[in-house]
C-alpha positions as a printed Julia matrix, in Angstrom:
277×3 Matrix{Float64}:
 106.01  102.28  124.17
 103.06  102.34  121.35
 100.08   99.94  122.18
  97.83  100.83  119.88
  96.59   99.3   116.95
  99.05   99.3   113.86
  97.66  101.65  110.96
  96.63   99.81  107.6
  99.39  101.93  106.0
 102.31  100.93  107.97
 101.38   97.44  107.57
 101.18   97.49  104.05
 104.77   97.89  103.14
 105.93   95.27  105.64
 103.49   92.38  104.14
 100.75   92.5   107.01
  99.59   89.12  105.49
 102.25   87.19  104.82
 102.69   83.71  106.09
 105.3    82.25  109.02
 108.08   79.72  108.25
 107.18   76.4   109.23
 110.39   74.93  111.1
 111.17   71.03  111.46
 113.95   69.89  114.05
 114.48   66.24  113.78
 117.0    64.33  115.97
 119.49   67.18  116.43
 122.22   66.64  119.01
 125.07   69.0   119.13
 128.24   69.72  121.24
 131.51   71.66  121.53
 135.1    71.07  122.3
 136.18   72.29  125.61
 139.64   71.91  127.04
 140.24   68.74  124.81
 137.05   66.95  125.73
 133.87   67.13  124.17
 130.91   69.1   125.7
 127.46   67.62  124.94
 125.05   70.42  124.79
 121.85   69.13  123.04
 120.48   65.71  123.05
 118.24   64.47  120.51
 115.92   67.25  120.16
 113.24   67.02  118.1
 110.1    69.85  117.69
 108.38   71.74  115.16
 107.25   75.33  114.61
 103.84   75.88  112.46
 103.4    78.96  110.34
 102.68   81.85  112.4
 103.29   80.03  115.73
 105.03   81.71  118.96
 106.97   78.74  120.79
 109.03   79.55  123.86
 111.93   77.51  124.77
 112.24   77.42  128.3
 115.19   76.21  130.33
 118.0    77.12  133.22
 120.77   79.19  132.12
 123.54   76.87  130.29
 121.06   74.09  129.43
 121.86   74.79  125.32
 118.64   77.05  124.36
 120.87   79.73  122.73
 122.5    76.98  121.18
 119.73   75.27  119.59
 118.28   78.77  118.71
 121.76   79.02  116.54
 121.43   75.88  114.8
 117.61   76.86  113.74
 118.95   80.19  112.48
 121.41   78.93  110.54
 123.99   80.48  112.13
 125.71   76.85  112.95
 125.27   73.44  111.57
 124.2    70.63  114.03
 126.39   67.89  114.41
 123.81   65.22  114.1
 119.85   65.52  113.1
 118.43   68.0   110.39
 116.9    71.37  110.44
 114.38   72.22  108.13
 112.59   75.42  107.03
 109.54   75.22  104.74
 110.61   71.89  103.96
 114.09   73.01  102.75
 117.44   71.87  104.83
 118.89   74.84  106.64
 122.22   75.26  105.46
 123.12   78.7   106.53
 121.43   82.38  107.41
 118.97   83.43  105.26
 117.14   86.94  105.28
 113.58   85.12  106.03
 115.05   83.98  109.22
 116.06   87.03  111.65
 117.75   86.79  115.23
 117.18   89.85  117.66
 120.04   89.02  120.54
 120.03   89.77  124.08
 121.94   93.0   122.95
 120.5    95.45  120.68
 124.27   95.59  119.23
 123.64   99.17  117.42
 126.17  100.83  115.55
 126.79  103.93  118.01
 128.01  106.14  114.9
 124.49  105.49  112.87
 121.26  106.87  113.74
 118.29  105.02  114.39
 117.08  104.91  111.24
 120.53  104.17  109.75
 120.92  101.17  111.97
 117.68  100.07  110.87
 118.28  100.43  107.21
 121.71   98.01  107.28
 119.51   94.84  106.07
 118.28   96.65  102.73
 121.26   98.79  102.15
 123.32   95.3   102.24
 120.76   93.8    99.67
 120.6    96.57   97.31
 124.46   96.96   96.86
 124.18   93.24   95.59
 121.8    94.29   92.94
 122.15   96.25   89.67
 122.04  100.23   89.34
 118.56  100.07   87.59
 117.23   97.65   90.4
 118.92   99.73   93.05
 117.16  102.75   92.28
 114.01  101.1    91.76
 114.0    99.57   95.34
 115.3   102.82   97.05
 111.9   104.01   97.41
 110.24  100.53   98.48
 113.25  100.59  101.08
 112.48  103.84  102.59
 108.97  103.06  102.91
 109.84   99.83  104.87
 112.25  101.57  106.99
 109.43  104.12  108.01
 106.88  101.37  108.61
 109.55   99.73  111.0
 110.15  102.44  112.82
 106.55  103.44  112.93
 105.62  100.01  114.33
 107.72   99.93  117.45
 107.01  103.33  118.05
 110.45  105.22  117.41
 109.14  107.38  114.07
 110.12  110.71  116.3
 113.42  109.17  117.37
 114.93  108.37  113.95
 117.31  110.66  113.79
 118.67  109.98  117.17
 122.12  108.21  118.35
 122.23  104.91  120.22
 123.54  106.93  123.18
 120.23  109.0   123.35
 118.14  106.08  123.72
 117.13  104.41  126.69
 117.55  100.7   127.03
 113.98   99.6   126.13
 114.1   101.99  122.77
 117.49  100.42  121.75
 115.94   96.93  121.54
 112.91   98.56  119.77
 115.22   99.93  117.13
 116.82   96.16  117.27
 113.1    94.7   116.49
 112.87   97.67  113.61
 115.94   96.32  112.1
 114.63   92.71  112.04
 111.13   93.83  111.01
 112.33   95.77  108.2
 113.83   92.57  106.32
 110.32   91.04  106.22
 111.22   87.95  108.42
 109.09   84.88  107.97
 110.38   83.84  111.18
 111.94   85.63  114.24
 114.32   84.2   116.21
 114.53   85.93  119.61
 117.5    84.88  122.12
 116.27   86.22  125.66
 115.92   90.06  123.84
 114.72   91.37  127.37
 116.87   89.95  129.43
 118.86   93.12  130.33
 116.24   95.35  130.89
 114.24   96.64  134.08
 111.14   94.85  135.09
 108.7    97.43  134.09
 110.39   97.96  130.46
 110.67   94.21  130.14
 106.97   94.17  130.76
 106.22   96.71  128.29
 108.4    95.13  125.64
 106.71   91.78  125.86
 103.78   93.15  125.39
 105.17   95.09  122.09
 106.52   92.02  120.92
 103.23   90.14  121.01
 101.22   93.05  119.31
 103.59   93.0   116.39
 103.89   89.43  116.18
  99.99   89.37  116.22
  99.69   92.25  113.14
 102.37   90.7   111.29
 101.81   86.53  111.5
 105.41   85.73  111.17
 106.65   82.64  113.23
 108.63   83.35  116.53
 111.11   81.02  118.24
 112.07   82.56  121.66
 114.96   81.72  123.98
 113.99   82.8   127.8
 114.54   81.61  130.91
 111.66   83.62  132.53
 108.78   81.23  133.05
 106.06   84.3   133.43
 107.48   85.87  129.98
 107.12   82.44  127.9
 103.22   81.9   129.12
 102.49   85.28  128.76
 103.59   85.47  125.31
 103.77   81.55  123.53
 101.11   79.73  122.2
 103.51   76.86  123.39
 106.28   76.3   125.72
 108.84   73.67  125.4
 110.53   73.05  128.59
 114.17   71.75  128.53
 116.28   69.69  130.92
 119.79   70.68  132.35
 122.47   70.4   129.62
 122.77   68.03  127.85
 119.33   69.32  127.22
 116.53   67.04  125.84
 112.64   68.17  125.8
 110.99   67.59  129.18
 107.75   68.58  127.96
 105.64   70.41  125.67
 103.02   73.07  127.18
 100.19   74.25  125.11
  98.75   77.78  126.25
  95.61   78.22  124.93
  95.05   81.41  126.88
  93.18   84.02  124.71
  95.27   87.37  123.73
  95.48   89.92  125.06
  96.76   87.91  128.21
  96.37   89.15  132.2
  99.49   87.6   133.99
  97.41   87.33  137.14
  94.82   85.13  135.16
  93.96   82.03  137.18
  94.87   79.81  134.18
  98.42   81.27  133.72
  98.95   81.18  137.52
  98.12   77.18  137.07
 100.29   76.97  134.3
 102.89   78.81  135.74
 103.11   76.25  138.53
 102.78   73.41  136.38
 105.98   74.57  134.3
 107.63   75.39  137.48
 107.45   71.56  138.73
 108.68   70.42  135.33
 111.7    72.8   135.86
 112.1    70.69  139.33
 111.12   74.15  141.17
 108.03   73.14  143.01
 108.4    75.19  146.03
């Protein structure tokens, strides 16, 4: 895991100074049919993610966090309410909003580099021949920069089965970053990693967010992870989820997990989740 400051040559290719997306969720309720009955999942959710802000959605498993994330990403449409990105209604997926799931979902027959290249390759196919040639060199630079940022340059030609769990998740992050996201949507991306790798990946994510300036919406049920990474933690109730509290976290970066302020916030959040003991 690379923890050094990113060299300027790498960040140039990925628009270091770009501005993150503003997300507005207003009065969103949502549910699913289940065995002939309606399953109410989200109940009148309203929240805002400011440009460049890191926000964590925290709640028990099954409370509706991932459902809200899918709505923000445009993968599903809400039954009621609206979601806007930079003032425009979210009507479907968009390249500026990139999702990283718990499973890296790398194609096993493609190298790390070729997995990272999937997004740019798909975009190139929609252009004319001249535009494709012009973009080819820029795409190669963006792929190199993304691999460098997550510390996988030396593994560009490796296949997924040759990677550890943490390396595979870093490859998934590189695949997201190469698309120049303005909003990174993360659905418990480190949930299946061992504890040490998870800690390293949390630090890596914060480093990339600070370097790139995109907005982040992280879904997690890990209180410590939420407080370590986010500027603000949205605490959700059991299903159907509504917002219990918004906890502001002004602790400076880099953060230390045993910091008394974070320990106090952790106790507060556990209380909000009904886990005081």
